[in-house]
Tab-separated table of C-alpha atoms in Angstrom:
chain	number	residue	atom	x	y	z
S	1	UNK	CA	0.000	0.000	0.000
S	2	UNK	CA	1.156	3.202	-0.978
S	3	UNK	CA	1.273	6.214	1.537
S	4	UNK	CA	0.899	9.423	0.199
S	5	UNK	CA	2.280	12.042	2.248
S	6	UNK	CA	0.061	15.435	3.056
S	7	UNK	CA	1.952	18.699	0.524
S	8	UNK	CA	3.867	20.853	3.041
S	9	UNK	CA	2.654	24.304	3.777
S	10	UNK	CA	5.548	27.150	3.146
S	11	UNK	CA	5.845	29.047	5.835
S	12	UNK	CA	4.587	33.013	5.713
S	13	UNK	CA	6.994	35.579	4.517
S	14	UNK	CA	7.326	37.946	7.635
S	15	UNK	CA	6.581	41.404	7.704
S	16	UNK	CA	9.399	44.167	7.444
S	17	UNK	CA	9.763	45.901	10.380
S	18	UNK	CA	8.739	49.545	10.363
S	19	UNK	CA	11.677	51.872	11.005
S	20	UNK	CA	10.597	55.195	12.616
S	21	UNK	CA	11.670	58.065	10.661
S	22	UNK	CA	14.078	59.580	12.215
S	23	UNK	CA	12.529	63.000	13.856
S	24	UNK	CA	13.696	66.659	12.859
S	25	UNK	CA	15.777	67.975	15.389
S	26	UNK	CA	14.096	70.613	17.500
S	27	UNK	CA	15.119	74.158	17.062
S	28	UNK	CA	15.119	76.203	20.401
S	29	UNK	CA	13.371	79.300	20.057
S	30	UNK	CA	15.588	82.536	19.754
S	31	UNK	CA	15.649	83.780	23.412
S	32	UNK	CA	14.474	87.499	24.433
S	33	UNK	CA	17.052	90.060	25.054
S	34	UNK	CA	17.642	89.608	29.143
S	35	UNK	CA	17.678	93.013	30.820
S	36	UNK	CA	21.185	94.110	32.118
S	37	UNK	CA	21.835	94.085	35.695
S	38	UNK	CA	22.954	97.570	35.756
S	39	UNK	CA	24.299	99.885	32.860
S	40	UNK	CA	26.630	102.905	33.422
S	41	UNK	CA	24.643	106.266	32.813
S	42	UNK	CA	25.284	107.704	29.431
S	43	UNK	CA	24.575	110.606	27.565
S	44	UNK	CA	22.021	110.301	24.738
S	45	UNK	CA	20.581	112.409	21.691
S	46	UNK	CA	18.383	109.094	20.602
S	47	UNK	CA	20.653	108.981	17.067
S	48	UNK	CA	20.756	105.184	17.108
S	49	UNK	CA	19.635	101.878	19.215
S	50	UNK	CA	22.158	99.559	20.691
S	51	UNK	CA	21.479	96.291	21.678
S	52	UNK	CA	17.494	96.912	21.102
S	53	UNK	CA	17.716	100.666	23.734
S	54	UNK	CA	18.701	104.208	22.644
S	55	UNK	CA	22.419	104.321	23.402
S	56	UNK	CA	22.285	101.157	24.821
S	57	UNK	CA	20.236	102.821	27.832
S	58	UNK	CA	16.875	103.986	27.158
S	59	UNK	CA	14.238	102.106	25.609
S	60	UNK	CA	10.607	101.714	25.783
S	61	UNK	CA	8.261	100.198	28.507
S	62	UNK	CA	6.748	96.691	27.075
S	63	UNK	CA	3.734	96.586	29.759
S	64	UNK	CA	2.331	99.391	31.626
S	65	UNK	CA	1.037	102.218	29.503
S	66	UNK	CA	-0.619	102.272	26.023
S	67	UNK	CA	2.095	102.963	23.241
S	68	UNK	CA	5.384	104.451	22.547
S	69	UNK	CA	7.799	107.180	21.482
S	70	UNK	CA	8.751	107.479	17.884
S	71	UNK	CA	12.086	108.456	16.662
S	72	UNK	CA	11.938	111.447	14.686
S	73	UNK	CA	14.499	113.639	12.250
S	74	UNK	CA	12.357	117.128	11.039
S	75	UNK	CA	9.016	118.190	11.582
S	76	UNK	CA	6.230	116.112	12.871
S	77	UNK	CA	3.607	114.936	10.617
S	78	UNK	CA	0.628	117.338	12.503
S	79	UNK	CA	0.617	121.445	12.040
S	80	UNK	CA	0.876	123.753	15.189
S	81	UNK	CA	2.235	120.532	17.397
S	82	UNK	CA	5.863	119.371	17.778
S	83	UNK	CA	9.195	120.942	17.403
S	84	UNK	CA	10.852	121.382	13.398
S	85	UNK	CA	13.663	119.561	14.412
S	86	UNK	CA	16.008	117.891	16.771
S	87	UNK	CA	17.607	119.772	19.350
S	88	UNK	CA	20.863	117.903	19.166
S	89	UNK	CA	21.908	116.218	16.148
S	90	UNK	CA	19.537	114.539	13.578
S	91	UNK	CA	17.240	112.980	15.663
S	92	UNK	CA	14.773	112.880	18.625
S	93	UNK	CA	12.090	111.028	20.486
S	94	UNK	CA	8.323	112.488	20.299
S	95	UNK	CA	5.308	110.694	21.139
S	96	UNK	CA	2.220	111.087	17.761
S	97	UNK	CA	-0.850	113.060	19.419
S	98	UNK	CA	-3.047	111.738	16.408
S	99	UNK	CA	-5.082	108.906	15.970
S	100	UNK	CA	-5.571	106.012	17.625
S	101	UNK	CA	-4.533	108.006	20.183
S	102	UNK	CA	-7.344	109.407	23.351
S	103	UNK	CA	-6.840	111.720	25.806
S	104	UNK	CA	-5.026	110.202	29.114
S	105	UNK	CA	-2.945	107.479	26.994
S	106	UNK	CA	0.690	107.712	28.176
S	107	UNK	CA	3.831	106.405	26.856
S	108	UNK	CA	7.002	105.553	29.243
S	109	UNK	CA	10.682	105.454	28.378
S	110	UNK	CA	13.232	104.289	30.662
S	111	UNK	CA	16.359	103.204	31.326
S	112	UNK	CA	18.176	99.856	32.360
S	113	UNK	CA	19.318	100.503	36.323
S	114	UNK	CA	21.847	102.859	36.336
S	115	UNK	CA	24.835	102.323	37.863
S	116	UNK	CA	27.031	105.776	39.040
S	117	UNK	CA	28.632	106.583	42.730
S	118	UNK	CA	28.953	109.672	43.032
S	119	UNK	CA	26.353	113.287	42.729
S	120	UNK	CA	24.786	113.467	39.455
S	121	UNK	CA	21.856	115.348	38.056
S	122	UNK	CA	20.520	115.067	34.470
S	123	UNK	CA	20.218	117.667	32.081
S	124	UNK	CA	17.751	116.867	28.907
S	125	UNK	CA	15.689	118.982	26.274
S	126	UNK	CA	12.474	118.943	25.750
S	127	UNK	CA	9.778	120.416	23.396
S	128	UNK	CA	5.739	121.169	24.242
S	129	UNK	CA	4.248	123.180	21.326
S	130	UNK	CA	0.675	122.561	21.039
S	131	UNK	CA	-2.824	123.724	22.641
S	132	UNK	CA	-3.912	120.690	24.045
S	133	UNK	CA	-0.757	119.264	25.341
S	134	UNK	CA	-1.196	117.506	28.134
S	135	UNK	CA	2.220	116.555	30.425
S	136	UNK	CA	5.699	115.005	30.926
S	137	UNK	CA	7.112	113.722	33.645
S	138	UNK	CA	10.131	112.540	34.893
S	139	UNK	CA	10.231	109.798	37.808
S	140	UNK	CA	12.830	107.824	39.614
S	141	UNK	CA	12.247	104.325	40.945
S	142	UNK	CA	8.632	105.212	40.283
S	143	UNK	CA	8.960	108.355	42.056
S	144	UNK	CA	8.075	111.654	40.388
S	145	UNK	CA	11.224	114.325	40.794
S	146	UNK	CA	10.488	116.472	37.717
S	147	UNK	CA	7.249	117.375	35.973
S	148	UNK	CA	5.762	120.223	33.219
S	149	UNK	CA	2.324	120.771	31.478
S	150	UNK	CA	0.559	122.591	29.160
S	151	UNK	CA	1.731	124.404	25.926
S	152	UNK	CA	5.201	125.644	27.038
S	153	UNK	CA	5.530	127.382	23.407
S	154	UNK	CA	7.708	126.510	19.883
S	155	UNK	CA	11.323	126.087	21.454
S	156	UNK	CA	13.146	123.498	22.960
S	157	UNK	CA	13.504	124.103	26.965
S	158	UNK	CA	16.133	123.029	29.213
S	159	UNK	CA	15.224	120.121	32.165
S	160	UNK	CA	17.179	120.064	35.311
S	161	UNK	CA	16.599	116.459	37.596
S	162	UNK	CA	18.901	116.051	40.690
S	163	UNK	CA	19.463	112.188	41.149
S	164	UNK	CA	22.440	112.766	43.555
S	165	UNK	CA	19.973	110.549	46.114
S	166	UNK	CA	20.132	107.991	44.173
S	167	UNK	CA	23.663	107.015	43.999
S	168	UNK	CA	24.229	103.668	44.815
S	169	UNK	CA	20.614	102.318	44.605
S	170	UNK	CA	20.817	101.567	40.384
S	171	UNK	CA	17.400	103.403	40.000
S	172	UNK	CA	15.394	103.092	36.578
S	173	UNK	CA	14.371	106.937	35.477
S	174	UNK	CA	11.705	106.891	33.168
S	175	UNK	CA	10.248	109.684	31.239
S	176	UNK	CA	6.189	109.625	30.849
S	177	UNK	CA	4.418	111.527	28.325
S	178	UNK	CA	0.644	111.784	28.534
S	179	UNK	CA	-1.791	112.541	25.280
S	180	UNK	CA	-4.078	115.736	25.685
S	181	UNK	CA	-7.537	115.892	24.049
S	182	UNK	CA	-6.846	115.884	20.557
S	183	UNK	CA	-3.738	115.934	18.121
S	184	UNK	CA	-1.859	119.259	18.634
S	185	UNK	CA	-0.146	117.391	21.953
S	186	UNK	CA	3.041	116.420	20.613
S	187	UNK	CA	5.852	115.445	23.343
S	188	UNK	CA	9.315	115.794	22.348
S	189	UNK	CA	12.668	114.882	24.091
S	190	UNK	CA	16.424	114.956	23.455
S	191	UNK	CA	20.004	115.545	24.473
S	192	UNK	CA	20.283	113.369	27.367
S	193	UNK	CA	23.032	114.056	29.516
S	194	UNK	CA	24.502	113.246	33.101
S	195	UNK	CA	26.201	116.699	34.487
S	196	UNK	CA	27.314	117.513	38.106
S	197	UNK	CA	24.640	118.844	39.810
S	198	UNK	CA	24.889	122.372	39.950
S	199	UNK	CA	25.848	124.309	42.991
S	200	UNK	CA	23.199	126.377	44.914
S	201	UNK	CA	22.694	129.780	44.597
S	202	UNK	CA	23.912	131.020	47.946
S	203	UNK	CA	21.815	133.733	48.971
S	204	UNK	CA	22.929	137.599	49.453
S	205	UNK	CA	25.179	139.077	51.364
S	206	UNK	CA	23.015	141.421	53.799
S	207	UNK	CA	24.563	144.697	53.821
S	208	UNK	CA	26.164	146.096	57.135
């Protein structure tokens, strides 16, 4: 008797293994400029930006008011507002009275914290032409030393802000400019500079 024997059954191919793609390496986002620890004051006309401030000092305030100062060379763009030109050099800093801008909106610039050790005062220009400008202020550490308001006339004036207290302490001085009730407000600032403080008028002599 014959025995047939049963057909054998080839055994199933095997899958290839997926190999994962290998992933794309992840880029790490470009990190934000870190603020200094203290910078050495500095005298400033606003010509040019250094590491993302005005003479790698001032720049503007990110959170806290509602917009910023504009660098300027010339006129402003608004008639009967704003000076005709820098008062030092080409350019200056000016914050636009016109629209989208309301009455009350402010716009701070300050410094990095200063670092100086010995009496110091700063001396700066600044420009109010307009009827319905509002003010500017200057404040230390939050505290307000200097201030003006109102249409002071089409001239640059001269600011005088004692900071000898402050030696020391690497205070932040900001100035604030605030937006009057329509567009002839423009705010204007320039020359910058860090003098010793002046000496006190001593008063008169009385006669004998």
């Amino acid at each position: 008797m014959t025995t047939t024997s049963a057909p054998t059954t080839a055994a199933p191919t095997p899958k290839p293994v997926p190999v994962p793609a290998t992933p794309m390496p992840t880029q790490s986002p470009t990190p934000e400029p870190t603020e200094p620890m203290f910078v050495p004051v500095a005298n400033c006309s606003f010509e040019m930006k250094k590491n993302g401030a005005y003479c790698g000092l001032w720049h503007d305030l990110t959170v806290g008011d509602e917009f910023n100062w504009s660098s300027r060379s010339g006129k402003t763009s608004s008639s009967y507002t704003g000076p005709l030109g820098a008062a030092d050099g080409e350019k200056y800093l000016y914050i636009e009275a016109s629209s989208p801008r309301n009455k009350g909106d402010a716009a701070i610039l300050q410094t990095w914290p200063l670092d100086f050790t010995a009496d110091l005062a700063m001396r700066f220009k600044y420009h109010m032409y307009g009827k319905d400008v509002a003010s500017l202020t200057v404040l230390v550490d939050g505290a307000e030393l200097w201030s003006q308001s109102g249409n002071q006339g089409n001239s640059w004036k001269d600011g005088l802000v004692d900071i000898s207290e402050f030696q020391l302490m690497q205070p932040i001085i900001a100035f604030e400019a605030t937006r009057g009730k329509s567009y002839r407000g423009d705010i204007a600032i320039d020359n910058v500079e860090f003098v010793v403080p002046p000496k006190p008028t001593p008063p008169p002599t009385p006669k004998p």
